[in-house]
Short mmCIF file of C-alpha atoms in Angstrom, two decimals:
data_model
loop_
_atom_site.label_atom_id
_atom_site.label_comp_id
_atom_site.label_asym_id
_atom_site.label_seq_id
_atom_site.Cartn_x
_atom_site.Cartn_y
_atom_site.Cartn_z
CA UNK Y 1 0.00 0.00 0.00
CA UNK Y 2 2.64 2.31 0.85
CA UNK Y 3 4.40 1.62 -2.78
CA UNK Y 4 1.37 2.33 -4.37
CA UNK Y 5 1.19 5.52 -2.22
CA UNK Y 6 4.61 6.95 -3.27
CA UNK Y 7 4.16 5.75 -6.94
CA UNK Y 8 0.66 7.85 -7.09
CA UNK Y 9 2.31 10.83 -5.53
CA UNK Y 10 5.55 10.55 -7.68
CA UNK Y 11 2.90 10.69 -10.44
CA UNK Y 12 1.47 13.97 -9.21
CA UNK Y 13 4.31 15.55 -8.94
CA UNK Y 14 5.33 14.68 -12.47
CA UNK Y 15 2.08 15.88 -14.09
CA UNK Y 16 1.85 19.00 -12.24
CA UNK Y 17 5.65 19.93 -13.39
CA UNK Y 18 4.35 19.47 -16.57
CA UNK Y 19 1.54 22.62 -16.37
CA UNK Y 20 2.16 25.29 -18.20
CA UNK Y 21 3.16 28.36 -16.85
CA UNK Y 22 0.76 31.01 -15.80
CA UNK Y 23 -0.04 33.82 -18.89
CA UNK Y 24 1.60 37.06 -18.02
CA UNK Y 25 -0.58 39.63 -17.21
CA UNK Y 26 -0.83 42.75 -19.91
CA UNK Y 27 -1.15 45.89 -19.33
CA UNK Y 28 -3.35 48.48 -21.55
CA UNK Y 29 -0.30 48.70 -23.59
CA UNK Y 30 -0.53 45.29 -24.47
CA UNK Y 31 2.99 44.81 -22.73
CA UNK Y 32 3.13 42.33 -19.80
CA UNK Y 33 2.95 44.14 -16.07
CA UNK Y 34 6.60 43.90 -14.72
CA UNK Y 35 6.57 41.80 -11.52
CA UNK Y 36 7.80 43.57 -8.38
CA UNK Y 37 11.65 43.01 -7.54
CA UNK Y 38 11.95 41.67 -3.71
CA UNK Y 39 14.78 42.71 -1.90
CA UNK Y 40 15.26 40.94 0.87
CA UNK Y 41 17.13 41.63 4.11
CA UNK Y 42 21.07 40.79 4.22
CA UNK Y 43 21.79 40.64 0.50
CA UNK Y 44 23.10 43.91 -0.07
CA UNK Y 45 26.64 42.76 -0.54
CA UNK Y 46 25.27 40.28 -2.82
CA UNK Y 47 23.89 42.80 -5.06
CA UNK Y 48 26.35 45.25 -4.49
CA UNK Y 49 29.15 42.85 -5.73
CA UNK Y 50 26.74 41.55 -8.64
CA UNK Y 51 26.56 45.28 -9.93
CA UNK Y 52 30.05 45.72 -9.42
CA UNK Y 53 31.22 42.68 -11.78
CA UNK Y 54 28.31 43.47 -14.02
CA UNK Y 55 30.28 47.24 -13.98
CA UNK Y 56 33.06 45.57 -14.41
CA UNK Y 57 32.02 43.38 -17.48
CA UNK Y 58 30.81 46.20 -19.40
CA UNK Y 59 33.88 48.40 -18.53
CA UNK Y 60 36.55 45.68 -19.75
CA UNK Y 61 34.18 44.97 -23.37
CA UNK Y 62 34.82 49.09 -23.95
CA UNK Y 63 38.43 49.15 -22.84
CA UNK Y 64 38.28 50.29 -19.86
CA UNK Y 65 40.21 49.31 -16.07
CA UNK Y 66 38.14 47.90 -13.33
CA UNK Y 67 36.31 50.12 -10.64
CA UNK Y 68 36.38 48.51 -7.12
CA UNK Y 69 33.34 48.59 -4.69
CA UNK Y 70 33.84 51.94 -2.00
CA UNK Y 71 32.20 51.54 1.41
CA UNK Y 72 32.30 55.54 1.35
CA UNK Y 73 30.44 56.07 -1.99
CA UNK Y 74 27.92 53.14 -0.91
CA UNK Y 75 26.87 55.43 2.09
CA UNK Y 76 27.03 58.11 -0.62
CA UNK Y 77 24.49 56.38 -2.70
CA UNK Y 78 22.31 55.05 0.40
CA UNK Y 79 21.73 58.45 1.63
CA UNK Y 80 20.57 59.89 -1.79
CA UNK Y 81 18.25 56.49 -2.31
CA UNK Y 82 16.55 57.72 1.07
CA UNK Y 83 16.22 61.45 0.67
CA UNK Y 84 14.91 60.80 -3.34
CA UNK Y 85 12.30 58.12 -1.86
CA UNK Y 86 11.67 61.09 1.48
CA UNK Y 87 11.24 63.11 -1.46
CA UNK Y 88 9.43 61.12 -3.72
CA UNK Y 89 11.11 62.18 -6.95
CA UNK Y 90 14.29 60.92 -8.56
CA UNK Y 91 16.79 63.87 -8.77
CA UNK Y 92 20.17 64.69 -8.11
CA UNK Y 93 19.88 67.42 -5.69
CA UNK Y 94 19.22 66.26 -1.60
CA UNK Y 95 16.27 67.80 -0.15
CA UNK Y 96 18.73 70.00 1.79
CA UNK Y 97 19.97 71.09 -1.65
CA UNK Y 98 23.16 68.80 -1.47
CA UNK Y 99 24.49 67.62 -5.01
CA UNK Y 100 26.73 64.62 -5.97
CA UNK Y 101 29.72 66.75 -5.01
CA UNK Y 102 28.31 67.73 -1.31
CA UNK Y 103 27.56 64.41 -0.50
CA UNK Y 104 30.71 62.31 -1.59
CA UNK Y 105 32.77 64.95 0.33
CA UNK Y 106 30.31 64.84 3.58
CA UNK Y 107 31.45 60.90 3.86
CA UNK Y 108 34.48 61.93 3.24
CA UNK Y 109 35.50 60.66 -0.34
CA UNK Y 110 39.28 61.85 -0.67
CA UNK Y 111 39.06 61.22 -4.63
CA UNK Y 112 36.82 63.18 -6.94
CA UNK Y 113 33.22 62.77 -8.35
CA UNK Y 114 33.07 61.79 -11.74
CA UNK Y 115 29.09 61.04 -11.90
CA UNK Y 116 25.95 59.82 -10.44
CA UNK Y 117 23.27 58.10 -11.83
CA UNK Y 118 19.72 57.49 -10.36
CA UNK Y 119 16.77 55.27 -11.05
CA UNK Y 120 12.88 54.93 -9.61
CA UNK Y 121 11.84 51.85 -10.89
CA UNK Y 122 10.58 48.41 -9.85
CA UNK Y 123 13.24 46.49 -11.86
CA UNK Y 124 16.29 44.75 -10.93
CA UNK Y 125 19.64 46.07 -10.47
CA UNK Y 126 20.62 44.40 -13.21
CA UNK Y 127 17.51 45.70 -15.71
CA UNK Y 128 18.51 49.32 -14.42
CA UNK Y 129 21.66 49.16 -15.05
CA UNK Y 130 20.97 48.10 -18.94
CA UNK Y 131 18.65 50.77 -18.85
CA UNK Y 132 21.72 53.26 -17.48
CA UNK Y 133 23.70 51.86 -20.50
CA UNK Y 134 20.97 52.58 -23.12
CA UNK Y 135 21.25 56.15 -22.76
CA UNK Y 136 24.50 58.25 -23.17
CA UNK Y 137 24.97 60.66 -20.62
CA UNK Y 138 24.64 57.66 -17.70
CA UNK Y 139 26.40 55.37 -20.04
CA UNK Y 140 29.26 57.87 -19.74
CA UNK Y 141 29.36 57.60 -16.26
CA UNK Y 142 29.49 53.90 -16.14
CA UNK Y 143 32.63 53.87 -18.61
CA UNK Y 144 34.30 56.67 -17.48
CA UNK Y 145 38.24 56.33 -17.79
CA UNK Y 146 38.73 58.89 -14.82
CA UNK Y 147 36.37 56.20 -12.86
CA UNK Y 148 38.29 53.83 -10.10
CA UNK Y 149 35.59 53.73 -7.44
CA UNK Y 150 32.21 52.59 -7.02
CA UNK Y 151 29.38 53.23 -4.75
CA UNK Y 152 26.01 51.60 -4.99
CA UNK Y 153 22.80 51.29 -2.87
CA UNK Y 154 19.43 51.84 -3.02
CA UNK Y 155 15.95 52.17 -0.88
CA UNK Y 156 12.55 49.81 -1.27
CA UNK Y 157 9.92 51.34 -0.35
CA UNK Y 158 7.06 48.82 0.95
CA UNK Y 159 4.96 49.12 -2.47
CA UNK Y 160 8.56 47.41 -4.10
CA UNK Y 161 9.63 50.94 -5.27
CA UNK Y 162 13.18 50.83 -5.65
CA UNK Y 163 15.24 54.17 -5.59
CA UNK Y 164 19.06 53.16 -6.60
CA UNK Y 165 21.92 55.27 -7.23
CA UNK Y 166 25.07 54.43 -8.12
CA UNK Y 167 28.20 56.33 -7.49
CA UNK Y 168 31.33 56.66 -9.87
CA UNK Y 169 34.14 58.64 -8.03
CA UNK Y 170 37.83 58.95 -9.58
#
């Protein structure tokens, strides 16, 4: 009886791997609805480190050295995630009227700014950063030559809003 148990169940797990996955849901556009990117607690240096070799990999196809991770420029780009979220728009002045420049000196950044880039979106870090690439202004931060540091962070709100920045500093 017990054979017969396991064989039925084995069964039912092999048909239902067989369903088809669920239809995306479309939007009035008639693209699909993106799906709302989780962050969970204690994987920031996960994703930190996966932007950084994703950096990395686009910065070595164009030519260009390595930028390392900076635990300076991550507090950087953590406290402009939070003020553009406290703000609720995605801009690169603080809501004390900071800029890029202002903050990477306030954590006490000894190199120089060369750029900042910012994103409100619900996509990975990974789908913002192809986004970054896609236009040319933040694609010029990404692979600038003067760039040897990185900072990167970001702020989910509890709707899945994420606010990232990333931080290039030289």
């Amino acid at each position: 009886m017990a054979r017969l148990l396991g064989l039925i169940f084995s069964a039912l797990l092999a048909l239902s791997a067989c369903a088809a996955p669920p239809e995306p849901q479309i939007g009035p556009d008639g693209k699909p609805l993106p799906k709302v990117y989780r962050i969970r607690g204690g994987q920031t240096a996960e994703i930190q480190y996966r932007m950084l070799d994703s950096v990395n990999a686009l910065r070595q196809a164009a030519g260009r050295p390595p930028v390392q991770l900076n635990s300076r420029l991550n507090a950087a780009a953590a406290t402009h995630s939070r003020d553009m979220s406290i703000q609720n728009r995605p801009w690169h002045f603080g809501s004390d009227g900071s800029s890029p420049i202002d903050r990477v000196n306030r954590v006490g950044y000894e190199g120089s700014l060369v750029g900042e880039n910012i994103s409100e979106t619900y996509e990975t870090e990974l789908e913002t950063l192809a986004a970054w690439m896609d236009k040319p202004s933040t694609r010029d931060v990404i692979l600038s030559p003067q760039a040897k540091d990185m900072g990167f962070s970001w702020l989910q709100e509890n709707n899945g809003k994420i606010w990232w920045t990333l931080v290039m500093g030289g």
